[in-house]
Amino acid sequence: MVFKRMMQAMGVGGPSVETVLANPNCRPGGYLEGQVHVMGGDHAVDIEYVAVGLMTRVEVESGDSEYNTDQEFHRQRLTGSFKLDAGARHDIPFRFDVPWETPITEVYGQHLHGMTMGLRTELEVARAVDKGDLDAVAVHPLPAQERILDAFLRLGFRFSRADVERGRVYGVQQTLPFYQEIEFYPPAQYASGINQLEVTFIPTPHNLQVVLEIDKRGGLFTEGHDAFGRFDVDYHSVDQVDWTAQLNGWLQQSAQRRGFF
């Protein structure tokens, strides 16, 4: 599958750039491959560098307000400086490493509502930087992530939406300045006590860190509150665990211990 995007750099008559991804689908810890084609305009120019960066939409809390911003979280410079003659073409093959903590955007072939992910090509000419539009990238879950998500679906939970929030998760190994929350609606047996369930995945090269947050449904005279659970998933033994039973047991114990029902 080939994905293309053209941008005209530095105005009329300047160089243009075509970014071609061999496949826009990837997984955390994987890679994207492609080529950047830089085509010369009507005059020679000195290119300072060509770079690509992976970006996502991040929710930021600031005081009593919230806002969304596009944040680049991994960048790769593809070239140093070079001269591009008028009408010439310079091809730049690349292999872009996708960070392990990259949020996922697709589950079972469906786009996660609320997620934005893309690769942006950047070109600098004469100290003027041209940043092109995002080329959409689809990040699919790791097999371990799929097993956990599948277990929740088997328990009757339904996808609501996902977002990425700036900040750090307590008690986990985290390198990026944000984390993803995937929200679920509860099934009937939990709906009386749980408003929603939020799942955060923070993969490492060695294991998958999973953080669960239960938003308790408040009553007429009581306020709802959050409960947290955390566990690690070993990539090598993930298929040896009945995750539906494990998660159901944790939810039942957590609900009883905190008086959700």
mmCIF file of C-alpha atoms in Angstrom:
data_model
loop_
_atom_site.group_PDB
_atom_site.id
_atom_site.type_symbol
_atom_site.label_atom_id
_atom_site.label_comp_id
_atom_site.label_asym_id
_atom_site.label_seq_id
_atom_site.Cartn_x
_atom_site.Cartn_y
_atom_site.Cartn_z
ATOM 1 C CA MET A 1 0.000 0.000 0.000
ATOM 2 C CA VAL A 2 1.391 3.398 -0.960
ATOM 3 C CA PHE A 3 0.450 6.636 0.752
ATOM 4 C CA LYS A 4 1.467 9.934 -0.857
ATOM 5 C CA ARG A 5 1.404 13.557 0.144
ATOM 6 C CA MET A 6 2.748 16.564 -1.744
ATOM 7 C CA MET A 7 3.745 19.915 -0.329
ATOM 8 C CA GLN A 8 5.146 22.977 -2.033
ATOM 9 C CA ALA A 9 8.016 24.302 0.036
ATOM 10 C CA MET A 10 8.980 27.945 0.459
ATOM 11 C CA GLY A 11 6.339 29.399 -1.830
ATOM 12 C CA VAL A 12 5.967 29.579 -5.598
ATOM 13 C CA GLY A 13 9.005 28.370 -7.518
ATOM 14 C CA GLY A 14 10.555 26.638 -4.524
ATOM 15 C CA PRO A 15 11.244 22.930 -4.088
ATOM 16 C CA SER A 16 8.407 20.486 -3.574
ATOM 17 C CA VAL A 17 8.354 17.373 -1.436
ATOM 18 C CA GLU A 18 6.561 14.057 -1.927
ATOM 19 C CA THR A 19 6.455 11.670 1.016
ATOM 20 C CA VAL A 20 5.683 8.041 0.197
ATOM 21 C CA LEU A 21 5.016 5.472 2.913
ATOM 22 C CA ALA A 22 5.296 1.859 1.787
ATOM 23 C CA ASN A 23 2.637 1.046 4.398
ATOM 24 C CA PRO A 24 1.014 3.519 6.852
ATOM 25 C CA ASN A 25 0.178 0.679 9.276
ATOM 26 C CA CYS A 26 2.492 -0.096 12.182
ATOM 27 C CA ARG A 27 2.633 -1.265 15.808
ATOM 28 C CA PRO A 28 4.316 0.207 18.893
ATOM 29 C CA GLY A 29 7.985 -0.704 18.830
ATOM 30 C CA GLY A 30 7.829 -1.299 15.072
ATOM 31 C CA TYR A 31 8.766 0.951 12.190
ATOM 32 C CA LEU A 32 7.549 2.827 9.134
ATOM 33 C CA GLU A 33 9.399 2.696 5.836
ATOM 34 C CA GLY A 34 9.198 5.031 2.891
ATOM 35 C CA GLN A 35 10.889 7.646 0.790
ATOM 36 C CA VAL A 36 10.944 11.408 0.657
ATOM 37 C CA HIS A 37 11.324 12.826 -2.844
ATOM 38 C CA VAL A 38 12.569 16.424 -2.960
ATOM 39 C CA MET A 39 12.055 18.047 -6.364
ATOM 40 C CA GLY A 40 13.861 21.226 -7.334
ATOM 41 C CA GLY A 41 11.936 24.343 -8.308
ATOM 42 C CA ASP A 42 12.867 27.028 -10.803
ATOM 43 C CA HIS A 43 16.132 27.935 -9.079
ATOM 44 C CA ALA A 44 18.876 26.177 -7.114
ATOM 45 C CA VAL A 45 18.557 26.144 -3.311
ATOM 46 C CA ASP A 46 20.596 24.968 -0.340
ATOM 47 C CA ILE A 47 18.621 22.496 1.732
ATOM 48 C CA GLU A 48 19.677 22.569 5.384
ATOM 49 C CA TYR A 49 17.954 19.299 6.322
ATOM 50 C CA VAL A 50 14.961 17.041 5.767
ATOM 51 C CA ALA A 51 13.311 15.445 8.808
ATOM 52 C CA VAL A 52 10.194 13.474 9.674
ATOM 53 C CA GLY A 53 8.379 13.460 12.998
ATOM 54 C CA LEU A 54 5.539 11.463 14.545
ATOM 55 C CA MET A 55 2.757 13.597 16.045
ATOM 56 C CA THR A 56 -0.472 13.106 17.956
ATOM 57 C CA ARG A 57 -3.206 15.256 19.475
ATOM 58 C CA VAL A 58 -2.680 15.753 23.223
ATOM 59 C CA GLU A 59 -5.091 17.074 25.849
ATOM 60 C CA VAL A 60 -3.485 19.507 28.271
ATOM 61 C CA GLU A 61 -4.893 20.607 31.617
ATOM 62 C CA SER A 62 -3.859 24.095 32.640
ATOM 63 C CA GLY A 63 -5.385 25.401 35.838
ATOM 64 C CA ASP A 64 -9.153 25.207 35.469
ATOM 65 C CA SER A 65 -9.070 24.935 31.682
ATOM 66 C CA GLU A 66 -8.265 22.259 29.125
ATOM 67 C CA TYR A 67 -7.064 22.534 25.541
ATOM 68 C CA ASN A 68 -5.805 20.255 22.769
ATOM 69 C CA THR A 69 -2.498 20.626 20.968
ATOM 70 C CA ASP A 70 -0.562 18.702 18.325
ATOM 71 C CA GLN A 71 2.640 17.346 19.861
ATOM 72 C CA GLU A 72 5.599 15.823 18.086
ATOM 73 C CA PHE A 73 7.016 13.026 20.222
ATOM 74 C CA HIS A 74 9.600 11.364 18.013
ATOM 75 C CA ARG A 75 11.719 12.871 15.252
ATOM 76 C CA GLN A 76 14.282 11.578 12.829
ATOM 77 C CA ARG A 77 16.529 13.790 10.743
ATOM 78 C CA LEU A 78 16.986 12.165 7.356
ATOM 79 C CA THR A 79 19.691 14.358 5.820
ATOM 80 C CA GLY A 80 22.274 16.982 6.502
ATOM 81 C CA SER A 81 22.696 19.953 4.198
ATOM 82 C CA PHE A 82 22.825 19.530 0.418
ATOM 83 C CA LYS A 83 22.407 21.631 -2.718
ATOM 84 C CA LEU A 84 19.353 21.041 -4.886
ATOM 85 C CA ASP A 85 19.669 22.311 -8.437
ATOM 86 C CA ALA A 86 16.731 23.713 -10.384
ATOM 87 C CA GLY A 87 14.550 20.873 -11.637
ATOM 88 C CA ALA A 88 16.687 18.204 -9.904
ATOM 89 C CA ARG A 89 15.314 15.393 -7.749
ATOM 90 C CA HIS A 90 16.754 14.039 -4.530
ATOM 91 C CA ASP A 91 15.384 10.737 -3.170
ATOM 92 C CA ILE A 92 15.725 9.954 0.528
ATOM 93 C CA PRO A 93 14.789 6.438 1.678
ATOM 94 C CA PHE A 94 14.078 6.114 5.388
ATOM 95 C CA ARG A 95 13.137 3.670 8.119
ATOM 96 C CA PHE A 96 11.418 5.413 11.012
ATOM 97 C CA ASP A 97 11.380 3.690 14.404
ATOM 98 C CA VAL A 98 8.002 3.892 16.154
ATOM 99 C CA PRO A 99 8.397 4.337 19.955
ATOM 100 C CA TRP A 100 7.083 1.568 22.190
ATOM 101 C CA GLU A 101 4.766 3.974 24.019
ATOM 102 C CA THR A 102 3.093 5.235 20.847
ATOM 103 C CA PRO A 103 -0.699 5.370 21.385
ATOM 104 C CA ILE A 104 -2.773 2.970 19.303
ATOM 105 C CA THR A 105 -5.328 4.315 16.834
ATOM 106 C CA GLU A 106 -6.983 1.180 15.443
ATOM 107 C CA VAL A 107 -8.705 -1.777 17.094
ATOM 108 C CA TYR A 108 -10.149 -4.677 15.089
ATOM 109 C CA GLY A 109 -9.928 -2.658 11.900
ATOM 110 C CA GLN A 110 -11.861 0.282 13.361
ATOM 111 C CA HIS A 111 -10.419 3.712 14.087
ATOM 112 C CA LEU A 112 -10.523 4.660 17.773
ATOM 113 C CA HIS A 113 -12.772 7.682 18.115
ATOM 114 C CA GLY A 114 -10.810 10.667 19.382
ATOM 115 C CA MET A 115 -7.373 9.611 18.104
ATOM 116 C CA THR A 116 -5.122 11.520 15.695
ATOM 117 C CA MET A 117 -1.725 10.241 14.566
ATOM 118 C CA GLY A 118 0.469 11.254 11.679
ATOM 119 C CA LEU A 119 3.946 11.616 10.232
ATOM 120 C CA ARG A 120 5.027 15.136 9.324
ATOM 121 C CA THR A 121 7.812 15.976 6.869
ATOM 122 C CA GLU A 122 9.927 19.037 7.598
ATOM 123 C CA LEU A 123 12.221 20.855 5.183
ATOM 124 C CA GLU A 124 14.527 23.771 5.972
ATOM 125 C CA VAL A 125 15.745 26.111 3.241
ATOM 126 C CA ALA A 126 17.684 29.278 4.048
ATOM 127 C CA ARG A 127 16.680 29.075 7.725
ATOM 128 C CA ALA A 128 12.996 29.003 6.820
ATOM 129 C CA VAL A 129 11.262 25.820 7.998
ATOM 130 C CA ASP A 130 8.318 24.392 6.085
ATOM 131 C CA LYS A 131 6.205 21.893 8.025
ATOM 132 C CA GLY A 132 3.774 19.948 5.886
ATOM 133 C CA ASP A 133 0.385 18.529 6.868
ATOM 134 C CA LEU A 134 0.166 15.261 8.749
ATOM 135 C CA ASP A 135 0.284 12.029 6.765
ATOM 136 C CA ALA A 136 -2.147 9.742 8.571
ATOM 137 C CA VAL A 137 -0.551 6.743 10.304
ATOM 138 C CA ALA A 138 -2.518 3.789 11.700
ATOM 139 C CA VAL A 139 -1.060 2.293 14.889
ATOM 140 C CA HIS A 140 -2.393 -1.194 15.615
ATOM 141 C CA PRO A 141 -2.166 -2.852 19.040
ATOM 142 C CA LEU A 142 0.508 -5.314 20.056
ATOM 143 C CA PRO A 143 -0.714 -8.913 20.512
ATOM 144 C CA ALA A 144 -0.584 -8.425 24.301
ATOM 145 C CA GLN A 145 -2.713 -5.287 24.029
ATOM 146 C CA GLU A 146 -5.179 -7.164 21.829
ATOM 147 C CA ARG A 147 -5.528 -9.897 24.436
ATOM 148 C CA ILE A 148 -6.448 -7.385 27.157
ATOM 149 C CA LEU A 149 -8.860 -5.471 24.934
ATOM 150 C CA ASP A 150 -10.458 -8.710 23.777
ATOM 151 C CA ALA A 151 -10.973 -9.786 27.404
ATOM 152 C CA PHE A 152 -12.865 -6.590 28.193
ATOM 153 C CA LEU A 153 -15.059 -7.039 25.131
ATOM 154 C CA ARG A 154 -15.799 -10.615 26.200
ATOM 155 C CA LEU A 155 -16.897 -9.252 29.589
ATOM 156 C CA GLY A 156 -19.369 -6.993 27.804
ATOM 157 C CA PHE A 157 -17.511 -3.677 27.930
ATOM 158 C CA ARG A 158 -18.006 -1.441 24.890
ATOM 159 C CA PHE A 159 -15.574 1.065 23.405
ATOM 160 C CA SER A 160 -16.446 4.680 24.086
ATOM 161 C CA ARG A 161 -13.508 6.808 22.924
ATOM 162 C CA ALA A 162 -9.802 7.364 23.426
ATOM 163 C CA ASP A 163 -7.620 10.359 24.086
ATOM 164 C CA VAL A 164 -4.046 11.248 24.910
ATOM 165 C CA GLU A 165 -3.334 13.297 28.036
ATOM 166 C CA ARG A 166 -0.179 15.154 28.924
ATOM 167 C CA GLY A 167 1.336 13.980 32.183
ATOM 168 C CA ARG A 168 2.801 10.931 33.866
ATOM 169 C CA VAL A 169 1.268 7.783 35.312
ATOM 170 C CA TYR A 170 2.384 7.034 38.851
ATOM 171 C CA GLY A 171 4.292 3.821 39.425
ATOM 172 C CA VAL A 172 5.148 2.874 35.844
ATOM 173 C CA GLN A 173 8.182 3.133 33.596
ATOM 174 C CA GLN A 174 7.332 5.962 31.198
ATOM 175 C CA THR A 175 9.496 7.922 28.758
ATOM 176 C CA LEU A 176 6.985 10.000 26.770
ATOM 177 C CA PRO A 177 5.398 13.114 28.321
ATOM 178 C CA PHE A 178 1.856 11.805 27.798
ATOM 179 C CA TYR A 179 -0.261 8.663 28.062
ATOM 180 C CA GLN A 180 -3.319 7.260 26.280
ATOM 181 C CA GLU A 181 -6.635 6.456 27.935
ATOM 182 C CA ILE A 182 -9.059 4.085 26.194
ATOM 183 C CA GLU A 183 -12.534 4.466 27.658
ATOM 184 C CA PHE A 184 -15.191 1.760 27.888
ATOM 185 C CA TYR A 185 -18.863 1.719 28.767
ATOM 186 C CA PRO A 186 -19.593 -0.952 31.423
ATOM 187 C CA PRO A 187 -21.824 -4.003 30.842
ATOM 188 C CA ALA A 188 -25.143 -4.372 32.666
ATOM 189 C CA GLN A 189 -23.691 -6.267 35.637
ATOM 190 C CA TYR A 190 -21.362 -3.352 36.422
ATOM 191 C CA ALA A 191 -23.430 -0.415 35.195
ATOM 192 C CA SER A 192 -25.084 0.239 38.565
ATOM 193 C CA GLY A 193 -21.746 0.956 40.208
ATOM 194 C CA ILE A 194 -19.332 1.922 37.425
ATOM 195 C CA ASN A 195 -19.706 4.946 35.196
ATOM 196 C CA GLN A 196 -16.807 4.015 32.908
ATOM 197 C CA LEU A 197 -13.561 2.064 32.755
ATOM 198 C CA GLU A 198 -10.348 3.593 31.425
ATOM 199 C CA VAL A 199 -7.405 1.487 30.258
ATOM 200 C CA THR A 200 -3.875 2.829 29.800
ATOM 201 C CA PHE A 201 -1.199 0.785 28.036
ATOM 202 C CA ILE A 202 2.465 1.692 28.493
ATOM 203 C CA PRO A 203 4.527 -0.881 26.584
ATOM 204 C CA THR A 204 8.251 -1.422 27.050
ATOM 205 C CA PRO A 205 10.517 -3.695 25.005
ATOM 206 C CA HIS A 206 10.189 -6.332 27.753
ATOM 207 C CA ASN A 207 6.609 -6.207 28.998
ATOM 208 C CA LEU A 208 3.291 -4.398 28.792
ATOM 209 C CA GLN A 209 2.308 -2.182 31.706
ATOM 210 C CA VAL A 210 -1.470 -1.912 32.143
ATOM 211 C CA VAL A 211 -3.214 0.652 34.327
ATOM 212 C CA LEU A 212 -6.969 0.434 34.933
ATOM 213 C CA GLU A 213 -9.097 3.250 36.288
ATOM 214 C CA ILE A 214 -12.666 2.704 37.419
ATOM 215 C CA ASP A 215 -14.871 5.768 37.598
ATOM 216 C CA LYS A 216 -17.465 5.022 40.255
ATOM 217 C CA ARG A 217 -20.993 6.170 39.564
ATOM 218 C CA GLY A 218 -22.078 8.666 42.223
ATOM 219 C CA GLY A 219 -25.359 8.272 44.056
ATOM 220 C CA LEU A 220 -27.944 10.823 45.099
ATOM 221 C CA PHE A 221 -26.066 11.679 48.309
ATOM 222 C CA THR A 222 -22.596 10.394 47.438
ATOM 223 C CA GLU A 223 -19.848 11.496 45.104
ATOM 224 C CA GLY A 224 -18.250 9.164 42.600
ATOM 225 C CA HIS A 225 -14.543 8.444 42.915
ATOM 226 C CA ASP A 226 -11.825 6.632 41.002
ATOM 227 C CA ALA A 227 -10.185 3.308 41.768
ATOM 228 C CA PHE A 228 -6.928 2.195 40.201
ATOM 229 C CA GLY A 229 -5.387 -1.156 39.366
ATOM 230 C CA ARG A 230 -2.044 -1.952 37.785
ATOM 231 C CA PHE A 231 -0.389 -5.101 36.435
ATOM 232 C CA ASP A 232 2.304 -6.174 33.981
ATOM 233 C CA VAL A 233 1.859 -8.539 31.048
ATOM 234 C CA ASP A 234 4.761 -10.699 29.912
ATOM 235 C CA TYR A 235 4.925 -10.872 26.117
ATOM 236 C CA HIS A 236 6.125 -14.470 26.117
ATOM 237 C CA SER A 237 3.439 -15.884 28.427
ATOM 238 C CA VAL A 238 0.476 -13.674 27.479
ATOM 239 C CA ASP A 239 -1.264 -16.541 25.669
ATOM 240 C CA GLN A 240 -1.062 -18.776 28.733
ATOM 241 C CA VAL A 241 -3.365 -16.592 30.850
ATOM 242 C CA ASP A 242 -7.160 -16.491 30.843
ATOM 243 C CA TRP A 243 -7.387 -12.708 30.823
ATOM 244 C CA THR A 244 -11.175 -12.665 30.798
ATOM 245 C CA ALA A 245 -11.230 -14.547 34.108
ATOM 246 C CA GLN A 246 -8.333 -12.526 35.513
ATOM 247 C CA LEU A 247 -9.904 -9.167 34.757
ATOM 248 C CA ASN A 248 -13.348 -10.245 35.882
ATOM 249 C CA GLY A 249 -11.870 -11.392 39.195
ATOM 250 C CA TRP A 250 -10.016 -8.116 39.681
ATOM 251 C CA LEU A 251 -13.125 -6.082 38.885
ATOM 252 C CA GLN A 252 -15.247 -8.121 41.289
ATOM 253 C CA GLN A 253 -12.710 -7.815 44.100
ATOM 254 C CA SER A 254 -12.171 -4.119 43.484
ATOM 255 C CA ALA A 255 -15.907 -3.462 43.397
ATOM 256 C CA GLN A 256 -16.545 -5.359 46.640
ATOM 257 C CA ARG A 257 -13.543 -3.871 48.434
ATOM 258 C CA ARG A 258 -14.520 -0.314 47.548
ATOM 259 C CA GLY A 259 -18.253 -0.798 47.997
ATOM 260 C CA PHE A 260 -19.167 -0.048 44.419
ATOM 261 C CA PHE A 261 -22.238 -2.290 44.641
#
